[in-house]
């Protein structure tokens, strides 16, 4: 009996070590492997390129993280990023306005979608998944109506036969192409948002209240917490972060691509789930979300350098997501809630 107890304790300790440090170890091992087999992989330019490439996914992952903190999930976040792409393009190309105006319009659109999601979930009592799924489809269709399903590009022909009067301003394009010293501006934006999210959730009263709501909304309500307000706030923050990710994306591609943001949802969910598993946190967190984005960047960049075709990337991203689920559910033996109490 004593031997069985000792074996069980040893297994529990081993599991705890795997849960706490497993993803960090996987990330380090993969980085070392690709660095040794592909010399160009570990150069500073390659590392910054990886981080720049994954910055949009990381920022959208932070938005998903906030909704997971309060026990929900925002399925509309990829569509909101795509909406940001279209709104920025329309503002500058169709209406010939400045880049700063486009930034304001895009941020306002993200907040507006977040408020609509909050209204549907908190006031109308629609479950998070269903409300945001409906918004996802509404946005996907609505953003195509003003442009008749066309991508918005400088010099395009409008419905009346005239040429679009505006273009993407150089200042706006610097959102993706600019640098702060040797560091690409999207990487700086990503790191600032990660630090701000970590500070808000871990070092402020509001963040701790949001974690309490995600753990037990009824107990939080009985303690006098305005559960509806904080749940709504999480979706407004998610919409705002999605708009920031969309701005980086549209400044990267230089046009209002109608398909922009379409594949972002699953990647954002994957990195947020990885964040929940890092260091055995057992809850969504900003630094873990960043590590999830870095892990995906390492995998995709490494596979590309080794000559794998683009269609292998979805398989790799799916494998990362499954690994995150194993850490979150199987190894940690904890449950995670994706829908809020009504």
GROMACS .gro file of C-alpha atoms in nm:
model
  342
    1UNK     CA    1   0.000   0.000   0.000
    2UNK     CA    2   0.282   0.238   0.090
    3UNK     CA    3   0.453   0.157  -0.239
    4UNK     CA    4   0.133   0.228  -0.434
    5UNK     CA    5   0.087   0.561  -0.257
    6UNK     CA    6   0.448   0.657  -0.330
    7UNK     CA    7   0.407   0.565  -0.697
    8UNK     CA    8   0.087   0.771  -0.720
    9UNK     CA    9   0.258   1.070  -0.558
   10UNK     CA   10   0.552   1.040  -0.798
   11UNK     CA   11   0.314   1.028  -1.096
   12UNK     CA   12   0.127   1.332  -0.966
   13UNK     CA   13   0.452   1.522  -0.927
   14UNK     CA   14   0.565   1.424  -1.275
   15UNK     CA   15   0.231   1.533  -1.418
   16UNK     CA   16   0.252   1.865  -1.236
   17UNK     CA   17   0.601   1.927  -1.376
   18UNK     CA   18   0.481   1.844  -1.728
   19UNK     CA   19   0.177   2.070  -1.694
   20UNK     CA   20   0.382   2.357  -1.551
   21UNK     CA   21   0.685   2.347  -1.779
   22UNK     CA   22   0.578   2.130  -2.073
   23UNK     CA   23   0.492   2.405  -2.321
   24UNK     CA   24   0.801   2.606  -2.233
   25UNK     CA   25   1.014   2.296  -2.286
   26UNK     CA   26   0.844   2.219  -2.618
   27UNK     CA   27   0.902   2.577  -2.736
   28UNK     CA   28   1.272   2.571  -2.639
   29UNK     CA   29   1.331   2.227  -2.793
   30UNK     CA   30   1.168   2.326  -3.122
   31UNK     CA   31   1.364   2.651  -3.136
   32UNK     CA   32   1.695   2.469  -3.074
   33UNK     CA   33   1.609   2.202  -3.332
   34UNK     CA   34   1.527   2.451  -3.609
   35UNK     CA   35   1.825   2.670  -3.513
   36UNK     CA   36   2.063   2.374  -3.546
   37UNK     CA   37   1.916   2.238  -3.869
   38UNK     CA   38   1.846   2.573  -4.038
   39UNK     CA   39   2.124   2.829  -3.961
   40UNK     CA   40   1.916   3.122  -4.091
   41UNK     CA   41   1.640   3.044  -3.842
   42UNK     CA   42   1.811   3.188  -3.533
   43UNK     CA   43   1.931   3.517  -3.681
   44UNK     CA   44   1.796   3.836  -3.529
   45UNK     CA   45   1.623   3.932  -3.853
   46UNK     CA   46   1.449   3.594  -3.867
   47UNK     CA   47   1.338   3.616  -3.504
   48UNK     CA   48   1.196   3.966  -3.550
   49UNK     CA   49   1.024   3.852  -3.869
   50UNK     CA   50   0.865   3.563  -3.680
   51UNK     CA   51   0.741   3.791  -3.405
   52UNK     CA   52   0.611   4.043  -3.658
   53UNK     CA   53   0.433   3.770  -3.851
   54UNK     CA   54   0.256   3.641  -3.541
   55UNK     CA   55   0.178   3.979  -3.382
   56UNK     CA   56  -0.178   3.991  -3.520
   57UNK     CA   57  -0.253   3.640  -3.393
   58UNK     CA   58  -0.113   3.728  -3.049
   59UNK     CA   59  -0.323   4.046  -3.024
   60UNK     CA   60  -0.640   3.863  -3.128
   61UNK     CA   61  -0.545   3.590  -2.879
   62UNK     CA   62  -0.542   3.854  -2.605
   63UNK     CA   63  -0.897   3.947  -2.704
   64UNK     CA   64  -1.006   3.582  -2.682
   65UNK     CA   65  -0.824   3.561  -2.348
   66UNK     CA   66  -1.032   3.843  -2.196
   67UNK     CA   67  -1.358   3.672  -2.289
   68UNK     CA   68  -1.228   3.338  -2.157
   69UNK     CA   69  -1.140   3.507  -1.827
   70UNK     CA   70  -1.510   3.582  -1.767
   71UNK     CA   71  -1.614   3.235  -1.879
   72UNK     CA   72  -1.705   3.313  -2.240
   73UNK     CA   73  -1.561   3.297  -2.588
   74UNK     CA   74  -1.575   3.555  -2.870
   75UNK     CA   75  -1.627   3.380  -3.203
   76UNK     CA   76  -1.661   3.711  -3.386
   77UNK     CA   77  -1.304   3.829  -3.326
   78UNK     CA   78  -1.168   3.723  -3.667
   79UNK     CA   79  -1.459   3.892  -3.842
   80UNK     CA   80  -1.404   4.210  -3.641
   81UNK     CA   81  -1.041   4.212  -3.756
   82UNK     CA   82  -1.165   4.173  -4.114
   83UNK     CA   83  -1.413   4.456  -4.057
   84UNK     CA   84  -1.125   4.675  -3.938
   85UNK     CA   85  -0.943   4.600  -4.263
   86UNK     CA   86  -1.242   4.706  -4.471
   87UNK     CA   87  -1.321   5.017  -4.262
   88UNK     CA   88  -0.963   5.143  -4.285
   89UNK     CA   89  -0.958   5.088  -4.661
   90UNK     CA   90  -1.295   5.256  -4.714
   91UNK     CA   91  -1.197   5.556  -4.502
   92UNK     CA   92  -0.874   5.623  -4.691
   93UNK     CA   93  -0.945   5.495  -5.042
   94UNK     CA   94  -1.317   5.565  -5.089
   95UNK     CA   95  -1.347   5.879  -4.879
   96UNK     CA   96  -0.993   6.013  -4.917
   97UNK     CA   97  -0.943   6.074  -4.544
   98UNK     CA   98  -0.624   6.067  -4.340
   99UNK     CA   99  -0.461   5.767  -4.178
  100UNK     CA  100  -0.536   5.906  -3.830
  101UNK     CA  101  -0.903   5.931  -3.922
  102UNK     CA  102  -0.892   5.569  -4.036
  103UNK     CA  103  -0.740   5.466  -3.702
  104UNK     CA  104  -1.021   5.642  -3.516
  105UNK     CA  105  -1.290   5.485  -3.736
  106UNK     CA  106  -1.145   5.138  -3.696
  107UNK     CA  107  -1.117   5.164  -3.317
  108UNK     CA  108  -1.472   5.297  -3.294
  109UNK     CA  109  -1.599   5.007  -3.507
  110UNK     CA  110  -1.429   4.754  -3.280
  111UNK     CA  111  -1.578   4.912  -2.967
  112UNK     CA  112  -1.922   4.924  -3.131
  113UNK     CA  113  -1.915   4.553  -3.216
  114UNK     CA  114  -1.801   4.479  -2.860
  115UNK     CA  115  -2.095   4.680  -2.722
  116UNK     CA  116  -2.339   4.493  -2.947
  117UNK     CA  117  -2.196   4.160  -2.831
  118UNK     CA  118  -2.224   4.278  -2.470
  119UNK     CA  119  -2.586   4.381  -2.524
  120UNK     CA  120  -2.678   4.046  -2.677
  121UNK     CA  121  -2.505   3.848  -2.403
  122UNK     CA  122  -2.578   4.054  -2.092
  123UNK     CA  123  -2.913   4.218  -2.168
  124UNK     CA  124  -3.071   3.971  -2.412
  125UNK     CA  125  -2.928   3.670  -2.218
  126UNK     CA  126  -2.809   3.497  -2.536
  127UNK     CA  127  -2.526   3.246  -2.467
  128UNK     CA  128  -2.183   3.382  -2.558
  129UNK     CA  129  -2.113   3.131  -2.832
  130UNK     CA  130  -2.445   3.184  -3.008
  131UNK     CA  131  -2.438   3.564  -2.983
  132UNK     CA  132  -2.086   3.601  -3.116
  133UNK     CA  133  -2.145   3.334  -3.383
  134UNK     CA  134  -2.440   3.539  -3.508
  135UNK     CA  135  -2.229   3.856  -3.505
  136UNK     CA  136  -1.956   3.675  -3.697
  137UNK     CA  137  -2.194   3.602  -3.985
  138UNK     CA  138  -2.351   3.950  -3.975
  139UNK     CA  139  -2.010   4.117  -3.999
  140UNK     CA  140  -1.883   3.883  -4.270
  141UNK     CA  141  -2.175   3.984  -4.491
  142UNK     CA  142  -2.213   4.347  -4.389
  143UNK     CA  143  -1.852   4.442  -4.460
  144UNK     CA  144  -1.896   4.333  -4.825
  145UNK     CA  145  -2.211   4.535  -4.895
  146UNK     CA  146  -2.049   4.880  -4.950
  147UNK     CA  147  -1.794   4.734  -5.193
  148UNK     CA  148  -2.019   4.477  -5.366
  149UNK     CA  149  -1.791   4.198  -5.248
  150UNK     CA  150  -1.474   4.350  -5.398
  151UNK     CA  151  -1.142   4.408  -5.228
  152UNK     CA  152  -1.066   4.780  -5.182
  153UNK     CA  153  -0.749   4.894  -5.360
  154UNK     CA  154  -0.601   5.229  -5.454
  155UNK     CA  155  -0.717   5.339  -5.799
  156UNK     CA  156  -1.007   5.095  -5.815
  157UNK     CA  157  -1.310   5.180  -6.029
  158UNK     CA  158  -1.623   5.273  -5.833
  159UNK     CA  159  -1.982   5.187  -5.922
  160UNK     CA  160  -2.031   5.516  -6.108
  161UNK     CA  161  -1.728   5.446  -6.327
  162UNK     CA  162  -1.501   5.697  -6.155
  163UNK     CA  163  -1.171   5.614  -5.991
  164UNK     CA  164  -1.142   5.594  -5.613
  165UNK     CA  165  -1.000   5.931  -5.503
  166UNK     CA  166  -0.786   5.819  -5.210
  167UNK     CA  167  -0.504   5.583  -5.123
  168UNK     CA  168  -0.340   5.426  -4.821
  169UNK     CA  169  -0.133   5.696  -4.659
  170UNK     CA  170   0.235   5.637  -4.594
  171UNK     CA  171   0.190   5.711  -4.226
  172UNK     CA  172  -0.079   5.444  -4.192
  173UNK     CA  173   0.132   5.186  -4.373
  174UNK     CA  174   0.407   5.250  -4.117
  175UNK     CA  175   0.191   5.073  -3.856
  176UNK     CA  176   0.324   4.749  -4.001
  177UNK     CA  177   0.637   4.866  -4.179
  178UNK     CA  178   0.782   5.100  -3.915
  179UNK     CA  179   1.050   5.026  -3.656
  180UNK     CA  180   1.136   5.132  -3.304
  181UNK     CA  181   1.514   5.097  -3.319
  182UNK     CA  182   1.574   4.749  -3.462
  183UNK     CA  183   1.234   4.621  -3.349
  184UNK     CA  184   0.939   4.617  -3.593
  185UNK     CA  185   0.653   4.838  -3.474
  186UNK     CA  186   0.394   4.552  -3.472
  187UNK     CA  187   0.618   4.364  -3.225
  188UNK     CA  188   0.633   4.672  -3.002
  189UNK     CA  189   0.254   4.710  -3.017
  190UNK     CA  190   0.212   4.341  -2.934
  191UNK     CA  191   0.445   4.357  -2.633
  192UNK     CA  192   0.284   4.676  -2.501
  193UNK     CA  193  -0.060   4.515  -2.520
  194UNK     CA  194   0.064   4.195  -2.353
  195UNK     CA  195   0.214   4.394  -2.064
  196UNK     CA  196  -0.098   4.611  -2.033
  197UNK     CA  197  -0.324   4.303  -2.034
  198UNK     CA  198  -0.109   4.127  -1.774
  199UNK     CA  199  -0.110   4.433  -1.550
  200UNK     CA  200  -0.485   4.485  -1.584
  201UNK     CA  201  -0.576   4.125  -1.505
  202UNK     CA  202  -0.313   4.051  -1.240
  203UNK     CA  203  -0.252   4.381  -1.066
  204UNK     CA  204  -0.586   4.562  -1.064
  205UNK     CA  205  -0.912   4.509  -0.880
  206UNK     CA  206  -1.105   4.492  -1.209
  207UNK     CA  207  -0.890   4.209  -1.340
  208UNK     CA  208  -0.924   4.006  -1.022
  209UNK     CA  209  -1.301   4.056  -1.032
  210UNK     CA  210  -1.311   3.929  -1.390
  211UNK     CA  211  -1.121   3.615  -1.288
  212UNK     CA  212  -1.366   3.565  -1.000
  213UNK     CA  213  -1.659   3.589  -1.243
  214UNK     CA  214  -1.504   3.329  -1.470
  215UNK     CA  215  -1.448   3.093  -1.178
  216UNK     CA  216  -1.797   3.127  -1.025
  217UNK     CA  217  -2.033   3.393  -1.162
  218UNK     CA  218  -2.308   3.316  -0.909
  219UNK     CA  219  -2.074   3.356  -0.613
  220UNK     CA  220  -1.948   3.682  -0.762
  221UNK     CA  221  -2.305   3.804  -0.804
  222UNK     CA  222  -2.392   3.718  -0.444
  223UNK     CA  223  -2.081   3.910  -0.333
  224UNK     CA  224  -2.221   4.224  -0.493
  225UNK     CA  225  -2.014   4.222  -0.813
  226UNK     CA  226  -2.174   4.376  -1.122
  227UNK     CA  227  -2.129   4.059  -1.323
  228UNK     CA  228  -2.304   4.190  -1.634
  229UNK     CA  229  -2.086   4.500  -1.650
  230UNK     CA  230  -1.759   4.306  -1.630
  231UNK     CA  231  -1.873   4.045  -1.880
  232UNK     CA  232  -1.971   4.322  -2.120
  233UNK     CA  233  -1.638   4.496  -2.060
  234UNK     CA  234  -1.452   4.181  -2.164
  235UNK     CA  235  -1.629   4.181  -2.502
  236UNK     CA  236  -1.566   4.552  -2.558
  237UNK     CA  237  -1.194   4.494  -2.488
  238UNK     CA  238  -1.202   4.197  -2.726
  239UNK     CA  239  -1.354   4.414  -3.002
  240UNK     CA  240  -1.097   4.687  -2.941
  241UNK     CA  241  -0.805   4.442  -2.958
  242UNK     CA  242  -0.949   4.287  -3.274
  243UNK     CA  243  -0.956   4.632  -3.435
  244UNK     CA  244  -0.589   4.686  -3.343
  245UNK     CA  245  -0.500   4.352  -3.499
  246UNK     CA  246  -0.700   4.446  -3.809
  247UNK     CA  247  -0.512   4.776  -3.842
  248UNK     CA  248  -0.179   4.596  -3.841
  249UNK     CA  249  -0.313   4.347  -4.093
  250UNK     CA  250  -0.445   4.605  -4.341
  251UNK     CA  251  -0.126   4.812  -4.317
  252UNK     CA  252   0.062   4.490  -4.396
  253UNK     CA  253  -0.133   4.389  -4.706
  254UNK     CA  254  -0.201   4.745  -4.827
  255UNK     CA  255  -0.558   4.680  -4.941
  256UNK     CA  256  -0.903   4.602  -4.807
  257UNK     CA  257  -0.891   4.230  -4.874
  258UNK     CA  258  -1.241   4.079  -4.841
  259UNK     CA  259  -1.095   3.758  -4.698
  260UNK     CA  260  -0.877   3.926  -4.436
  261UNK     CA  261  -0.924   3.784  -4.087
  262UNK     CA  262  -1.108   3.475  -4.210
  263UNK     CA  263  -0.855   3.230  -4.065
  264UNK     CA  264  -0.769   3.431  -3.756
  265UNK     CA  265  -1.029   3.291  -3.516
  266UNK     CA  266  -0.888   2.940  -3.476
  267UNK     CA  267  -0.532   3.071  -3.442
  268UNK     CA  268  -0.642   3.318  -3.172
  269UNK     CA  269  -0.827   3.043  -2.983
  270UNK     CA  270  -0.522   2.818  -3.008
  271UNK     CA  271  -0.280   3.072  -2.860
  272UNK     CA  272  -0.525   3.163  -2.582
  273UNK     CA  273  -0.563   2.795  -2.491
  274UNK     CA  274  -0.187   2.753  -2.487
  275UNK     CA  275  -0.177   3.051  -2.250
  276UNK     CA  276  -0.406   2.871  -2.010
  277UNK     CA  277  -0.167   2.578  -1.999
  278UNK     CA  278   0.163   2.761  -1.950
  279UNK     CA  279   0.323   2.727  -1.604
  280UNK     CA  280   0.021   2.532  -1.487
  281UNK     CA  281  -0.174   2.856  -1.453
  282UNK     CA  282  -0.504   2.681  -1.515
  283UNK     CA  283  -0.652   3.011  -1.634
  284UNK     CA  284  -0.616   3.241  -1.934
  285UNK     CA  285  -0.320   3.476  -1.898
  286UNK     CA  286  -0.133   3.726  -2.114
  287UNK     CA  287   0.222   3.588  -2.097
  288UNK     CA  288   0.102   3.239  -2.178
  289UNK     CA  289  -0.092   3.373  -2.475
  290UNK     CA  290   0.225   3.539  -2.603
  291UNK     CA  291   0.414   3.210  -2.565
  292UNK     CA  292   0.140   3.034  -2.761
  293UNK     CA  293   0.184   3.281  -3.045
  294UNK     CA  294   0.562   3.240  -3.035
  295UNK     CA  295   0.528   2.861  -3.044
  296UNK     CA  296   0.307   2.877  -3.353
  297UNK     CA  297   0.550   3.120  -3.517
  298UNK     CA  298   0.843   2.886  -3.449
  299UNK     CA  299   0.658   2.587  -3.593
  300UNK     CA  300   0.536   2.764  -3.908
  301UNK     CA  301   0.866   2.940  -3.979
  302UNK     CA  302   1.066   2.624  -3.919
  303UNK     CA  303   0.845   2.417  -4.147
  304UNK     CA  304   0.862   2.684  -4.418
  305UNK     CA  305   1.243   2.692  -4.403
  306UNK     CA  306   1.248   2.314  -4.433
  307UNK     CA  307   1.050   2.332  -4.754
  308UNK     CA  308   0.710   2.214  -4.632
  309UNK     CA  309   0.420   2.344  -4.840
  310UNK     CA  310   0.166   2.594  -4.703
  311UNK     CA  311  -0.103   2.326  -4.664
  312UNK     CA  312   0.104   2.157  -4.392
  313UNK     CA  313   0.066   2.466  -4.174
  314UNK     CA  314  -0.298   2.403  -4.081
  315UNK     CA  315  -0.201   2.053  -3.968
  316UNK     CA  316   0.078   2.201  -3.753
  317UNK     CA  317  -0.156   2.462  -3.600
  318UNK     CA  318  -0.413   2.191  -3.530
  319UNK     CA  319  -0.148   1.981  -3.357
  320UNK     CA  320  -0.055   2.277  -3.135
  321UNK     CA  321  -0.422   2.325  -3.044
  322UNK     CA  322  -0.468   1.957  -2.959
  323UNK     CA  323  -0.154   1.968  -2.746
  324UNK     CA  324  -0.294   2.269  -2.561
  325UNK     CA  325  -0.620   2.083  -2.498
  326UNK     CA  326  -0.431   1.783  -2.360
  327UNK     CA  327  -0.245   2.009  -2.118
  328UNK     CA  328  -0.564   2.195  -2.024
  329UNK     CA  329  -0.798   1.900  -1.981
  330UNK     CA  330  -0.618   1.568  -1.957
  331UNK     CA  331  -0.299   1.642  -1.767
  332UNK     CA  332  -0.420   1.920  -1.541
  333UNK     CA  333  -0.751   1.743  -1.467
  334UNK     CA  334  -0.925   2.078  -1.453
  335UNK     CA  335  -1.229   2.204  -1.633
  336UNK     CA  336  -1.259   2.520  -1.835
  337UNK     CA  337  -1.585   2.700  -1.908
  338UNK     CA  338  -1.656   2.849  -2.246
  339UNK     CA  339  -2.008   2.967  -2.180
  340UNK     CA  340  -2.128   3.199  -1.911
  341UNK     CA  341  -2.407   3.136  -1.664
  342UNK     CA  342  -2.727   3.298  -1.784
   0.00000   0.00000   0.00000
